[in-house]
Amino acid sequence: MKKLDKLLLKEYIGPFVLTSSIVLFIFWSQYMISKFVYFLGKDLGYDVYMELFFWFALALVPVALPLAVLLATLMTYGSLGQHSELTAIKGAGISLLRVLRPIFLFTIVVTLVQLVYNDTVVPQANLKAYSLLYDIKQTKPTINLKEGAFYDGLDGYSIKVASKDKDGEGIHDVIIYKHEGHRGNKEVILAKDGKMQLINDDTFLMLTLFNGNAYSEVEDKKSKAEIQYVHSEFDSSVFYFSMESYAMNETKEDLFMGHNLMKNRNQLETEQDSLQKAMVDYSNMLVKNGETQFYYRHTSQKGEHKKDKLTKKKYDPTKKENRLRIASSAYNSASSFYNVLKSNASRHKNQMREDVKYTLDQQKKVSSAIAILMMFLIGAPLGAIIKKGGLGVPVLVSVFFFVIYYIMTISGEKMAKELIIDPVLGAWLSNIFLFVIGIFFTFQAKNDVKLFDTDYYAVMFKKLFKK
């Protein structure tokens, strides 16, 4: 490896690692904040949350890496241009394309690794992340009694406390409505004080009440019309509540394997082949069923009456009632088959959209990795033109082009799902657009065109005006 290659790679590796970490953290934080409502009050322990954050971080790498590469290349070549190192290299007779080569080869390696990563690690990370997130969402929040408000988290009970001690165990002026068996509020318990404790490894909640009264309505089994009111006093009374429903239950990961995010390319291709075969079989069956709806009756040249192919009875087509019967039968058959076609048209369209989704998901595993190369083609020459290092101008330029990339990606997928364009084109639309821009910037940087110099545009418009 030549000294120039070592210099360029050394200048690039640092910003690449830094920008990859920063961009990944930003995307990860934004996504976790959107799911933060599912974490509140669950008290599941740091190990559960760390595992969830880890799997989502792995799943978001394909989204963050193209922006990180764009930002790193802008910073590297912008810094070389800002400190006149790029000018010195060109002055030594080395072309811009030769300066781009070492980092371009490094980017190719990153792209190839990302291709394998998208097809192996990402499906497993999505499976682990979303199955764990589902379990967290299904977990009930821990018991948190708010002063002056009813708490309905315990099955069959509504509890209200006027005040709580600082330790959270002591409660005062307790009201409990018991409505088990969907019988309404037939039992009411009032207590002056109480105490809450978790026992048996937090599997049960023990609620001890002091100085209270219990009121209940009891129906007479012999005469349901008669209702007896029972009142009892107690110095202390203990209630036990199972906390089993508050624990997190692990759902089998096989239940989440049906989503395309959890599948690699081979699995997607296999399922798409099955779908396409089912579509062909269904179309063939529909054609066969349609053929039975259409038949005709005819007479021989000699005018002999033929038998009805269905009824096996002779008919005379010259009679009006026979012609009306034939016309009515034909109309009913056509109308029936039209309704069959109409009802199956929507089904066929949904199947086509499902087929498009399979194609998009397969192509996205490749296109998202190739986007890294496209970002390099934009960032490297543009950095040489701008000649600004650091995180100022490169960040603004990177965000601008990444927004364009994101909009083009979403637009291409949406048009493909609406069956407006081919799904392969929809998946690669953003990369095609970035490739054209990258080639333009590379050509301009090679010719030392100063795109951000006002004199350049003044001369260009002057030539245009003369023409």
Coordinates of C-alpha atoms in Angstrom, one line a residue:
M1 CA 0.0 0.0 0.0
K2 CA 1.4 3.4 -1.0
K3 CA 1.8 6.3 1.4
L4 CA -1.0 8.2 -0.3
D5 CA -3.4 5.4 0.2
K6 CA -2.4 5.1 3.9
L7 CA -2.8 8.9 4.3
L8 CA -6.3 8.9 2.8
L9 CA -7.5 5.9 4.7
K10 CA -6.1 7.3 8.0
E11 CA -7.9 10.5 7.3
Y12 CA -11.2 8.7 6.5
I13 CA -11.4 5.9 9.2
G14 CA -11.7 8.3 12.1
P15 CA -14.6 10.4 10.7
F16 CA -16.3 7.2 9.4
V17 CA -16.4 5.6 12.9
L18 CA -17.4 8.8 14.5
T19 CA -20.2 9.6 12.0
S20 CA -21.5 6.0 12.0
S21 CA -21.8 6.1 15.8
I22 CA -23.5 9.5 15.9
V23 CA -25.9 8.8 13.1
L24 CA -26.9 5.4 14.5
F25 CA -27.4 6.9 17.9
I26 CA -29.7 9.6 16.4
F27 CA -31.8 7.1 14.5
W28 CA -31.9 4.7 17.5
S29 CA -32.9 7.5 19.9
Q30 CA -35.7 8.8 17.6
Y31 CA -37.1 5.3 17.2
M32 CA -36.9 4.4 20.9
I33 CA -38.6 7.7 21.9
S34 CA -41.5 6.8 19.6
K35 CA -41.9 3.6 21.6
F36 CA -41.2 5.1 25.0
V37 CA -44.9 5.0 26.0
Y38 CA -44.7 1.2 26.1
F39 CA -41.9 1.2 28.7
L40 CA -43.5 3.5 31.3
G41 CA -44.3 1.9 34.6
K42 CA -43.3 -1.6 33.5
D43 CA -40.3 -2.0 35.9
L44 CA -38.9 -4.9 33.9
G45 CA -35.3 -4.4 34.8
Y46 CA -32.3 -2.9 33.0
D47 CA -31.4 -6.3 31.3
V48 CA -34.7 -6.4 29.4
Y49 CA -34.4 -2.8 28.1
M50 CA -30.7 -3.2 27.3
E51 CA -31.5 -6.3 25.2
L52 CA -34.3 -4.5 23.4
F53 CA -32.1 -1.5 22.7
F54 CA -29.3 -3.7 21.4
W55 CA -31.5 -5.6 18.9
F56 CA -33.0 -2.4 17.6
A57 CA -29.6 -0.8 17.2
L58 CA -28.5 -3.8 15.0
A59 CA -31.7 -3.5 13.0
L60 CA -31.2 0.2 12.3
V61 CA -27.6 -0.1 10.9
P62 CA -28.7 -0.3 7.3
V63 CA -30.7 3.0 7.7
A64 CA -27.8 4.9 9.3
L65 CA -24.8 3.7 7.3
P66 CA -25.5 5.5 4.0
L67 CA -25.8 8.9 5.8
A68 CA -22.7 8.1 7.8
V69 CA -20.7 7.4 4.7
L70 CA -21.9 10.6 3.0
L71 CA -21.0 12.7 6.0
A72 CA -17.6 11.0 6.5
T73 CA -16.6 11.5 2.9
L74 CA -17.6 15.1 2.9
M75 CA -15.6 15.7 6.0
T76 CA -12.5 13.9 4.8
Y77 CA -12.2 15.4 1.3
G78 CA -13.5 18.8 2.5
S79 CA -10.8 18.8 5.1
L80 CA -8.1 17.8 2.5
G81 CA -9.3 20.7 0.3
Q82 CA -9.5 23.2 3.2
H83 CA -5.9 22.6 4.2
S84 CA -4.7 22.6 0.6
E85 CA -3.6 19.0 0.8
L86 CA -5.8 18.1 -2.2
T87 CA -4.2 20.9 -4.2
A88 CA -0.7 19.7 -3.3
I89 CA -1.7 16.1 -4.4
K90 CA -3.0 17.4 -7.7
G91 CA 0.1 19.5 -8.2
A92 CA 2.2 16.4 -7.9
G93 CA 0.4 15.1 -11.0
I94 CA -2.0 12.8 -9.3
S95 CA -5.6 12.9 -10.7
L96 CA -8.7 13.2 -8.6
L97 CA -9.9 9.8 -9.5
R98 CA -6.6 8.3 -8.1
V99 CA -7.3 10.2 -4.9
L100 CA -10.8 8.8 -4.7
R101 CA -9.7 5.2 -5.3
P102 CA -8.5 4.0 -1.9
I103 CA -11.6 5.2 0.0
F104 CA -13.8 4.0 -2.9
L105 CA -12.3 0.5 -2.5
F106 CA -12.9 0.6 1.2
T107 CA -16.5 1.7 0.6
I108 CA -17.0 -1.3 -1.7
V109 CA -15.8 -3.6 1.1
V110 CA -18.3 -1.9 3.5
T111 CA -21.0 -2.4 0.9
L112 CA -20.3 -6.1 0.5
V113 CA -20.4 -6.5 4.3
Q114 CA -23.6 -4.7 4.4
L115 CA -25.1 -6.9 1.7
V116 CA -24.4 -10.0 3.9
Y117 CA -25.5 -8.2 7.0
N118 CA -28.9 -7.2 5.5
D119 CA -29.6 -10.9 4.6
T120 CA -28.4 -12.5 7.8
V121 CA -28.2 -10.2 10.9
V122 CA -31.1 -7.8 10.1
P123 CA -33.9 -10.5 9.9
Q124 CA -32.8 -12.0 13.2
A125 CA -32.4 -8.6 14.9
N126 CA -35.9 -7.6 13.7
L127 CA -37.3 -10.9 15.0
K128 CA -35.7 -10.5 18.4
A129 CA -36.5 -6.8 18.7
Y130 CA -40.2 -6.9 17.7
S131 CA -41.0 -10.1 19.6
L132 CA -39.5 -8.6 22.8
L133 CA -41.2 -5.3 22.2
Y134 CA -44.5 -7.1 21.9
D135 CA -43.9 -8.9 25.2
I136 CA -43.2 -5.5 26.8
K137 CA -46.3 -4.0 25.4
Q138 CA -48.4 -6.8 26.7
T139 CA -47.0 -6.5 30.2
K140 CA -49.1 -4.6 32.7
P141 CA -47.6 -1.6 34.4
T142 CA -46.6 -2.1 38.0
I143 CA -49.2 -1.1 40.7
N144 CA -49.1 2.6 41.2
L145 CA -51.8 4.0 43.4
K146 CA -52.3 7.7 42.8
E147 CA -53.8 9.8 45.7
G148 CA -57.4 10.6 45.2
A149 CA -57.9 8.5 42.1
F150 CA -59.3 5.0 41.5
Y151 CA -56.9 2.3 40.3
D152 CA -58.5 -0.5 38.2
G153 CA -55.3 -2.5 37.5
L154 CA -56.3 -5.3 39.9
D155 CA -58.8 -7.7 38.2
G156 CA -62.2 -7.4 40.0
Y157 CA -61.2 -4.5 42.2
S158 CA -61.2 -0.7 42.2
I159 CA -59.0 0.9 44.8
K160 CA -58.8 4.5 45.9
V161 CA -56.5 6.0 48.6
A162 CA -56.6 9.5 50.0
S163 CA -52.9 9.6 50.8
K164 CA -49.7 7.5 50.8
D165 CA -46.6 7.4 52.9
K166 CA -43.3 8.3 51.4
D167 CA -42.1 4.7 51.3
G168 CA -45.2 3.7 49.2
E169 CA -46.3 1.0 51.5
G170 CA -48.5 2.8 54.0
I171 CA -51.9 4.0 52.7
H172 CA -54.7 5.9 54.4
D173 CA -58.5 6.4 53.9
V174 CA -58.9 3.4 51.6
I175 CA -62.0 2.7 49.5
I176 CA -62.2 -0.7 47.7
Y177 CA -65.1 -1.7 45.3
K178 CA -65.3 -5.4 44.7
H179 CA -67.0 -6.3 41.4
E180 CA -65.9 -9.9 40.7
G181 CA -68.2 -12.0 38.5
H182 CA -69.6 -9.0 36.7
R183 CA -72.1 -8.4 39.5
G184 CA -71.5 -4.7 39.8
N185 CA -70.3 -2.9 42.9
K186 CA -72.0 -5.3 45.3
E187 CA -69.3 -5.1 48.0
V188 CA -67.6 -2.0 49.4
I189 CA -64.7 -1.9 51.9
L190 CA -63.7 1.2 53.8
A191 CA -60.6 1.3 56.0
K192 CA -58.8 4.0 57.9
D193 CA -55.3 2.7 57.2
G194 CA -53.6 0.0 55.2
K195 CA -50.3 -1.5 54.1
M196 CA -49.1 -3.0 50.8
Q197 CA -46.3 -5.6 50.6
L198 CA -45.0 -7.8 47.8
I199 CA -44.4 -11.4 49.0
N200 CA -43.1 -14.7 47.6
D201 CA -40.6 -13.2 45.1
D202 CA -43.1 -10.5 44.1
T203 CA -45.7 -13.1 42.9
F204 CA -48.4 -11.9 45.3
L205 CA -49.5 -8.6 46.7
M206 CA -50.5 -8.6 50.4
L207 CA -52.9 -5.8 51.3
T208 CA -53.5 -5.4 55.0
L209 CA -56.3 -3.0 56.1
F210 CA -56.9 -1.7 59.6
N211 CA -60.0 -0.2 61.4
G212 CA -62.4 -0.7 58.6
N213 CA -66.0 -1.6 57.6
A214 CA -67.3 -3.9 54.9
Y215 CA -70.7 -3.5 53.2
S216 CA -72.3 -6.0 50.9
E217 CA -75.5 -6.9 49.2
V218 CA -76.6 -10.5 49.4
E219 CA -79.5 -11.9 47.3
D220 CA -81.8 -14.5 48.8
K221 CA -81.4 -17.7 46.7
K222 CA -85.0 -18.7 47.3
S223 CA -86.4 -15.3 46.5
K224 CA -84.2 -13.3 44.3
A225 CA -86.4 -10.3 44.8
E226 CA -85.3 -10.0 48.5
I227 CA -81.9 -8.4 49.0
Q228 CA -80.1 -8.4 52.4
Y229 CA -77.6 -5.8 53.4
V230 CA -74.7 -7.1 55.4
H231 CA -72.4 -4.8 57.4
S232 CA -69.3 -6.0 59.3
E233 CA -66.4 -4.2 61.2
F234 CA -62.8 -5.4 61.5
D235 CA -59.7 -4.3 63.3
S236 CA -57.5 -5.8 60.5
S237 CA -58.1 -7.8 57.4
V238 CA -55.7 -9.2 54.8
F239 CA -56.2 -9.5 51.1
Y240 CA -54.0 -11.4 48.6
F241 CA -53.7 -10.5 44.9
S242 CA -51.9 -12.6 42.3
M243 CA -49.2 -10.7 40.4
E244 CA -48.8 -13.3 37.7
S245 CA -50.5 -11.2 35.1
Y246 CA -48.0 -8.3 35.8
A247 CA -45.0 -10.5 34.8
M248 CA -43.6 -10.4 31.3
N249 CA -44.4 -13.6 29.4
E250 CA -42.2 -14.5 26.5
T251 CA -44.1 -15.2 23.3
K252 CA -42.8 -17.8 20.9
E253 CA -40.8 -16.2 18.1
D254 CA -42.4 -18.5 15.6
L255 CA -45.5 -16.4 15.8
F256 CA -43.6 -13.4 14.3
M257 CA -41.9 -15.3 11.5
G258 CA -44.7 -14.5 9.0
H259 CA -43.6 -10.8 8.6
N260 CA -41.3 -10.0 5.7
L261 CA -38.9 -8.1 8.0
M262 CA -38.0 -11.4 9.7
K263 CA -37.1 -13.2 6.5
N264 CA -34.0 -13.4 4.3
R265 CA -33.9 -13.3 0.5
N266 CA -34.2 -17.0 0.0
Q267 CA -37.3 -17.2 2.3
L268 CA -38.9 -14.3 0.5
E269 CA -38.2 -15.8 -2.9
T270 CA -39.7 -19.2 -1.8
E271 CA -42.9 -17.5 -0.5
Q272 CA -43.1 -15.3 -3.6
D273 CA -42.9 -18.4 -5.9
S274 CA -45.7 -20.1 -3.9
L275 CA -47.8 -16.9 -4.2
Q276 CA -47.3 -16.7 -7.9
K277 CA -48.1 -20.4 -8.4
A278 CA -51.3 -19.9 -6.4
M279 CA -52.2 -16.9 -8.6
V280 CA -51.7 -18.9 -11.8
D281 CA -53.7 -21.9 -10.5
Y282 CA -56.5 -19.6 -9.4
S283 CA -56.6 -17.9 -12.8
N284 CA -56.7 -21.3 -14.6
M285 CA -59.5 -22.4 -12.3
L286 CA -61.4 -19.2 -13.0
V287 CA -61.0 -19.8 -16.8
K288 CA -62.3 -23.3 -16.5
N289 CA -65.3 -22.2 -14.5
G290 CA -66.0 -19.5 -17.0
E291 CA -66.1 -21.9 -19.9
T292 CA -69.0 -23.7 -18.3
Q293 CA -71.0 -20.5 -18.3
F294 CA -71.0 -20.3 -22.1
Y295 CA -72.5 -22.7 -24.5
Y296 CA -74.6 -22.5 -27.7
R297 CA -77.4 -24.3 -29.5
H298 CA -77.5 -24.7 -33.2
T299 CA -79.4 -26.4 -36.0
S300 CA -78.1 -28.5 -38.8
Q301 CA -78.2 -27.2 -42.4
K302 CA -81.2 -29.4 -43.1
G303 CA -83.1 -27.6 -40.4
E304 CA -83.4 -30.6 -38.1
H305 CA -83.8 -29.6 -34.4
K306 CA -80.9 -30.5 -32.2
K307 CA -81.1 -31.5 -28.5
D308 CA -80.3 -29.0 -25.8
K309 CA -76.8 -30.0 -24.5
L310 CA -77.8 -29.5 -20.9
T311 CA -81.4 -30.7 -20.8
K312 CA -81.1 -33.3 -23.6
K313 CA -84.6 -32.2 -24.8
K314 CA -85.5 -31.2 -28.4
Y315 CA -86.4 -27.6 -28.8
D316 CA -87.6 -25.5 -31.7
P317 CA -85.7 -22.2 -32.0
T318 CA -88.4 -20.7 -34.2
K319 CA -90.8 -20.6 -31.2
K320 CA -90.8 -17.3 -29.3
E321 CA -90.9 -18.9 -25.8
N322 CA -87.8 -20.9 -26.7
R323 CA -85.9 -17.8 -27.8
L324 CA -86.9 -16.0 -24.7
R325 CA -85.8 -18.9 -22.5
I326 CA -82.5 -19.0 -24.3
A327 CA -82.0 -15.3 -24.0
S328 CA -82.9 -15.3 -20.4
S329 CA -80.5 -18.2 -19.7
A330 CA -77.7 -16.4 -21.5
Y331 CA -78.3 -13.2 -19.6
N332 CA -78.3 -15.0 -16.3
S333 CA -75.1 -16.9 -17.1
A334 CA -73.4 -13.7 -18.3
S335 CA -74.6 -11.7 -15.2
S336 CA -73.5 -14.5 -12.8
F337 CA -70.0 -14.8 -14.4
Y338 CA -69.7 -11.0 -14.4
N339 CA -70.3 -10.9 -10.6
V340 CA -67.7 -13.7 -10.2
L341 CA -65.1 -11.7 -12.2
K342 CA -65.9 -8.5 -10.3
S343 CA -65.6 -10.2 -6.9
N344 CA -62.3 -11.8 -7.9
A345 CA -60.8 -8.7 -9.5
S346 CA -60.1 -7.1 -6.0
R347 CA -58.6 -10.4 -4.8
H348 CA -56.3 -10.6 -7.8
K349 CA -55.2 -7.0 -7.2
N350 CA -54.5 -7.7 -3.6
Q351 CA -52.4 -10.7 -4.6
M352 CA -50.5 -8.5 -7.1
R353 CA -49.8 -6.0 -4.3
E354 CA -48.6 -8.8 -2.1
D355 CA -46.3 -10.0 -4.8
V356 CA -45.0 -6.5 -5.2
K357 CA -44.2 -6.3 -1.5
Y358 CA -42.1 -9.5 -1.8
T359 CA -40.2 -8.0 -4.7
L360 CA -39.6 -4.7 -2.9
D361 CA -38.4 -6.4 0.3
Q362 CA -35.9 -8.5 -1.7
Q363 CA -34.6 -5.6 -3.7
K364 CA -34.3 -3.3 -0.7
K365 CA -31.8 -5.7 0.9
V366 CA -29.5 -5.0 -2.0
S367 CA -30.5 -1.4 -2.8
S368 CA -30.0 -0.2 0.7
A369 CA -26.4 -1.5 0.6
I370 CA -25.7 -0.1 -2.8
A371 CA -26.9 3.3 -1.5
I372 CA -23.6 3.4 0.5
L373 CA -21.7 3.5 -2.8
M374 CA -24.0 6.2 -4.2
M375 CA -23.5 8.3 -1.1
F376 CA -19.8 8.1 -1.6
L377 CA -20.1 9.1 -5.3
I378 CA -21.8 12.3 -4.0
G379 CA -19.8 13.0 -0.9
A380 CA -16.3 12.6 -2.2
P381 CA -16.4 14.9 -5.2
L382 CA -18.7 17.4 -3.4
G383 CA -16.2 17.6 -0.5
A384 CA -13.4 18.3 -2.9
I385 CA -15.5 21.1 -4.4
I386 CA -16.8 22.6 -1.2
K387 CA -13.4 22.4 0.6
K388 CA -14.9 22.7 4.1
G389 CA -14.1 20.1 6.8
G390 CA -15.6 19.7 10.3
L391 CA -19.2 19.1 11.1
G392 CA -20.7 22.4 9.9
V393 CA -21.2 22.6 6.2
P394 CA -20.9 18.8 5.7
V395 CA -23.7 18.1 8.1
L396 CA -26.0 20.5 6.3
V397 CA -25.2 19.1 2.8
S398 CA -25.5 15.5 4.1
V399 CA -28.9 16.1 5.6
F400 CA -30.1 17.7 2.4
F401 CA -29.1 14.8 0.2
F402 CA -30.3 12.2 2.7
V403 CA -33.7 13.9 2.8
I404 CA -33.8 13.7 -1.0
Y405 CA -32.8 10.0 -0.8
Y406 CA -35.4 9.3 1.8
I407 CA -38.2 11.0 -0.2
M408 CA -37.2 9.2 -3.4
T409 CA -37.1 5.9 -1.6
I410 CA -40.6 6.3 0.0
S411 CA -42.0 7.7 -3.3
G412 CA -40.7 4.7 -5.3
E413 CA -42.0 2.2 -2.9
K414 CA -45.4 3.8 -2.7
M415 CA -45.8 4.0 -6.5
A416 CA -44.7 0.3 -6.8
K417 CA -47.3 -0.7 -4.2
E418 CA -50.0 1.2 -6.0
L419 CA -49.0 -0.8 -9.2
I420 CA -48.0 2.4 -11.0
I421 CA -44.3 1.4 -11.7
D422 CA -42.4 -1.8 -11.7
P423 CA -41.3 -2.8 -8.1
V424 CA -37.7 -3.2 -9.2
L425 CA -37.6 0.3 -10.5
G426 CA -39.4 1.5 -7.3
A427 CA -36.8 -0.1 -5.1
W428 CA -33.9 1.4 -7.1
L429 CA -35.4 4.8 -8.0
S430 CA -33.5 6.7 -5.3
N431 CA -30.1 5.0 -6.1
I432 CA -30.6 5.8 -9.8
F433 CA -31.2 9.5 -8.9
L434 CA -28.2 9.6 -6.6
F435 CA -26.0 7.9 -9.2
V436 CA -26.8 10.6 -11.8
I437 CA -26.0 13.4 -9.2
G438 CA -22.8 11.6 -8.1
I439 CA -21.5 11.3 -11.7
F440 CA -22.3 15.0 -12.3
F441 CA -20.4 16.0 -9.2
T442 CA -17.4 13.7 -10.0
F443 CA -17.2 15.2 -13.5
Q444 CA -17.3 18.8 -12.1
A445 CA -14.7 18.0 -9.4
K446 CA -12.4 16.4 -12.0
N447 CA -12.5 19.6 -14.1
D448 CA -12.0 21.8 -11.0
V449 CA -15.4 23.5 -11.5
K450 CA -16.3 25.7 -8.5
L451 CA -20.0 25.0 -8.1
F452 CA -20.3 27.3 -5.1
D453 CA -18.4 30.2 -6.6
T454 CA -20.6 33.1 -7.9
D455 CA -18.1 33.9 -10.6
Y456 CA -18.6 30.4 -12.1
Y457 CA -22.3 31.1 -12.5
A458 CA -21.7 34.6 -13.8
V459 CA -19.5 33.3 -16.6
M460 CA -21.9 30.5 -17.4
F461 CA -24.9 32.8 -17.7
K462 CA -22.8 35.3 -19.8
K463 CA -21.9 32.5 -22.3
L464 CA -25.5 31.4 -22.3
F465 CA -26.7 35.0 -22.9
K466 CA -24.3 35.4 -25.9
K467 CA -25.6 32.2 -27.4

